[in-house]
Amino acid sequence: MASFDLGGRVVLVTGASAGIGRATAGVLAGLGATVIANGRDQGRLDATVAALPGGPHVAAPFDLLDIDAIPAWLKGLAADRPLHGIAHCAGVQVSRAVRQFDVAHFDQVMHANLASALALARGLRQAGVHAAECAMVLVASVGAYIGQPSNIVYGASKAGLIAAARGLAMELLRDGIRVNAVAPALVETDMAERTRRTMSEAQFAGLLDRHPMGIGKPEDVAHAIAFLLGDGARWINGITLPVDGGHLAR
Ligand SMILES: NC(=O)c1ccc[n+]([C@@H]2O[C@H](COP(=O)([O-])OP(=O)(O)OC[C@H]3O[C@@H](n4cnc5c(N)ncnc54)[C@H](OP(=O)(O)O)[C@@H]3O)[C@@H](O)[C@H]2O)c1
């Protein structure tokens, strides 16, 4: 299955210290990629890297909220070898009703989820940073499509990622960089557990009820990301693939 093989590819995975990013690092390494694992927590990144097959993989701790520093950071990461892809899994979800809306909340969520992606794209397109054929996958959410109380800024940030994937796909075509997104429904991670704690039992049961195949595993999303990064997706550009166990079909 040569189209799924990532041997010889170097891929940056953001959010690799936990959840979907950590699973993505595992799946990509299993397909032969060399992984650069990003997050902020050095200890958890080291644990991710230690568990990966193949290699040599590296941990690259960096706070993606330092938006304007991202392009130079990427240039440094690619100093020895260009990147063949970025899986942008890092993100934050903070539940807040609109009556509690303020600019600090907006900036935190929009910068962590959306501005980080745009700065990564800016960094990736620099000369010498990307390989001749390269791909970027952004992790959006079904929250971009479905109205969820207390999740409005998060949903807007993920809708922004979906629009950004389309625009970037067109703008970065000339650089040989494809850009796509995935939109997961509820996936069993620390983020989902934190969300559960903000809900009543009945609210959470209602959310589960809207997942006809149950909630997802991080690997379910990781496999879709791996596909979009690889040659099997060479003619797929600017799309958002729901990875949701039928949530949107319900
Ligand atoms: N879980 C779900 O149900 C679900 C559903 C739809 C979409 N998603 C999306 O999937 C992605 C991964 O979610 P998850 O559930 O795996 O979340 P998670 O378990 O909370 O992990 C989030 C990851 O993002 C990293 N991160 C957060 N802020 C960062 C920053 N400023 N700089 C660098 N890294 C940062 C964290 O690293 P450190 O802690 O080391 O900083 C961590 O590795 C997110 O974009 C999320 O919105 C999740």
Tab-separated table of N, CA and C and ligand atoms in Angstrom, residues 15-21 38-41 44 62-65 89-92 139-141 154 158 184-187 189-192 194, ligand 1:
chain	number	residue	atom	x	y	z
A	15	GLY	N	0.249	19.462	19.266
A	15	GLY	CA	-0.658	18.807	20.213
A	15	GLY	C	-0.274	17.364	20.461
A	16	ALA	N	0.996	17.046	20.248
A	16	ALA	CA	1.437	15.643	20.322
A	16	ALA	C	1.654	15.163	21.749
A	17	SER	N	1.462	16.043	22.725
A	17	SER	CA	1.662	15.610	24.116
A	17	SER	C	0.415	14.936	24.691
A	18	ALA	N	-0.688	14.889	23.930
A	18	ALA	CA	-1.930	14.318	24.476
A	18	ALA	C	-2.884	13.937	23.353
A	19	GLY	N	-3.874	13.142	23.709
A	19	GLY	CA	-5.066	12.908	22.898
A	19	GLY	C	-4.847	12.612	21.423
A	20	ILE	N	-5.542	13.376	20.589
A	20	ILE	CA	-5.544	13.124	19.146
A	20	ILE	C	-4.148	13.336	18.554
A	21	GLY	N	-3.435	14.352	19.016
A	21	GLY	CA	-2.085	14.606	18.506
A	21	GLY	C	-1.135	13.468	18.842
A	38	ASN	N	5.227	18.354	18.872
A	38	ASN	CA	5.105	19.655	19.552
A	38	ASN	C	3.970	19.657	20.573
A	39	GLY	N	4.191	20.390	21.625
A	39	GLY	CA	3.218	20.683	22.670
A	39	GLY	C	3.948	21.638	23.597
A	40	ARG	N	3.413	21.862	24.799
A	40	ARG	CA	4.153	22.723	25.731
A	40	ARG	C	4.788	21.930	26.858
A	41	ASP	N	4.211	20.762	27.151
A	41	ASP	CA	4.639	19.988	28.325
A	41	ASP	C	5.771	19.028	27.933
A	44	ARG	N	5.427	15.238	28.952
A	44	ARG	CA	4.455	14.456	28.177
A	44	ARG	C	4.914	14.298	26.724
A	62	PHE	N	7.067	24.124	22.343
A	62	PHE	CA	6.926	25.517	21.899
A	62	PHE	C	5.476	25.906	22.159
A	63	ASP	N	5.268	27.128	22.659
A	63	ASP	CA	3.912	27.603	22.917
A	63	ASP	C	3.374	28.272	21.660
A	64	LEU	N	2.393	27.652	21.032
A	64	LEU	CA	1.856	28.162	19.762
A	64	LEU	C	1.067	29.455	19.940
A	65	LEU	N	0.869	29.887	21.184
A	65	LEU	CA	0.252	31.205	21.387
A	65	LEU	C	1.239	32.330	21.079
A	89	CYS	N	-2.828	19.495	15.395
A	89	CYS	CA	-3.820	18.925	16.314
A	89	CYS	C	-3.990	19.763	17.583
A	90	ALA	N	-3.040	20.663	17.872
A	90	ALA	CA	-3.138	21.455	19.102
A	90	ALA	C	-4.398	22.307	19.067
A	91	GLY	N	-5.039	22.433	20.205
A	91	GLY	CA	-6.217	23.287	20.277
A	91	GLY	C	-6.720	23.355	21.699
A	92	VAL	N	-7.579	24.331	21.936
A	92	VAL	CA	-8.191	24.459	23.261
A	92	VAL	C	-9.703	24.599	23.110
A	139	VAL	N	-7.050	20.334	12.374
A	139	VAL	CA	-8.095	19.608	13.112
A	139	VAL	C	-9.184	20.599	13.519
A	140	ALA	N	-10.307	20.534	12.791
A	140	ALA	CA	-11.472	21.373	13.091
A	140	ALA	C	-12.365	20.616	14.072
A	141	SER	N	-13.667	20.684	13.904
A	141	SER	CA	-14.598	20.012	14.821
A	141	SER	C	-15.993	20.063	14.223
A	154	TYR	N	-15.540	28.627	20.365
A	154	TYR	CA	-14.832	27.423	19.897
A	154	TYR	C	-15.342	27.031	18.504
A	158	LYS	N	-13.316	26.888	14.877
A	158	LYS	CA	-13.209	25.686	14.043
A	158	LYS	C	-13.816	25.934	12.653
A	184	PRO	N	-13.661	16.179	13.738
A	184	PRO	CA	-14.105	15.091	14.627
A	184	PRO	C	-15.344	15.480	15.433
A	185	ALA	N	-16.133	14.462	15.766
A	185	ALA	CA	-17.156	14.605	16.809
A	185	ALA	C	-16.469	14.248	18.136
A	186	LEU	N	-17.231	13.857	19.138
A	186	LEU	CA	-16.648	13.646	20.466
A	186	LEU	C	-15.666	12.463	20.467
A	187	VAL	N	-14.456	12.746	20.925
A	187	VAL	CA	-13.377	11.750	20.940
A	187	VAL	C	-12.862	11.622	22.375
A	189	THR	N	-10.712	11.866	24.938
A	189	THR	CA	-9.429	12.483	25.302
A	189	THR	C	-9.635	13.297	26.579
A	190	ASP	N	-8.544	13.891	27.074
A	190	ASP	CA	-8.647	14.763	28.251
A	190	ASP	C	-9.605	15.920	27.977
A	191	MET	N	-9.570	16.445	26.722
A	191	MET	CA	-10.452	17.574	26.378
A	191	MET	C	-11.912	17.163	26.538
A	192	ALA	N	-12.249	15.968	26.039
A	192	ALA	CA	-13.626	15.492	26.141
A	192	ALA	C	-14.007	15.296	27.608
A	194	ARG	N	-12.793	16.991	30.139
A	194	ARG	CA	-13.007	18.324	30.730
A	194	ARG	C	-14.381	18.862	30.313
B	1	LIG	N1	-11.588	15.456	21.927
B	1	LIG	C1	-12.645	15.813	21.194
B	1	LIG	O1	-13.795	15.402	21.454
B	1	LIG	C2	-12.457	16.722	19.994
B	1	LIG	C3	-13.531	16.853	19.102
B	1	LIG	C4	-13.394	17.678	18.005
B	1	LIG	C5	-12.205	18.343	17.788
B	1	LIG	N2	-11.177	18.205	18.668
B	1	LIG	C6	-9.943	18.934	18.379
B	1	LIG	O2	-8.885	18.009	18.299
B	1	LIG	C7	-7.659	18.623	18.695
B	1	LIG	C8	-6.999	17.773	19.765
B	1	LIG	O3	-7.900	17.672	20.863
B	1	LIG	P1	-7.674	16.654	22.068
B	1	LIG	O4	-9.008	16.191	22.469
B	1	LIG	O5	-6.598	15.695	21.742
B	1	LIG	O6	-7.193	17.718	23.183
B	1	LIG	P2	-6.245	17.550	24.483
B	1	LIG	O7	-6.272	16.154	24.946
B	1	LIG	O8	-6.689	18.636	25.403
B	1	LIG	O9	-4.813	17.920	23.886
B	1	LIG	C9	-4.585	19.218	23.403
B	1	LIG	C10	-3.182	19.314	22.878
B	1	LIG	O10	-2.991	20.649	22.391
B	1	LIG	C11	-1.768	21.136	22.914
B	1	LIG	N3	-1.824	22.585	23.049
B	1	LIG	C12	-2.825	23.347	23.542
B	1	LIG	N4	-2.483	24.639	23.540
B	1	LIG	C13	-1.234	24.693	23.034
B	1	LIG	C14	-0.317	25.755	22.788
B	1	LIG	N5	-0.628	27.037	23.068
B	1	LIG	N6	0.891	25.466	22.253
B	1	LIG	C15	1.237	24.185	21.966
B	1	LIG	N7	0.414	23.147	22.190
B	1	LIG	C16	-0.800	23.404	22.721
B	1	LIG	C17	-1.628	20.451	24.265
B	1	LIG	O11	-0.260	20.439	24.618
B	1	LIG	P3	0.298	20.846	26.090
B	1	LIG	O12	-0.742	20.459	27.076
B	1	LIG	O13	1.583	20.096	26.173
B	1	LIG	O14	0.485	22.300	25.970
B	1	LIG	C18	-2.135	19.056	23.937
B	1	LIG	O15	-1.104	18.281	23.380
B	1	LIG	C19	-8.044	20.035	19.173
B	1	LIG	O16	-7.832	20.946	18.141
B	1	LIG	C20	-9.525	19.912	19.459
B	1	LIG	O17	-10.181	21.144	19.340
B	1	LIG	C21	-11.267	17.403	19.766
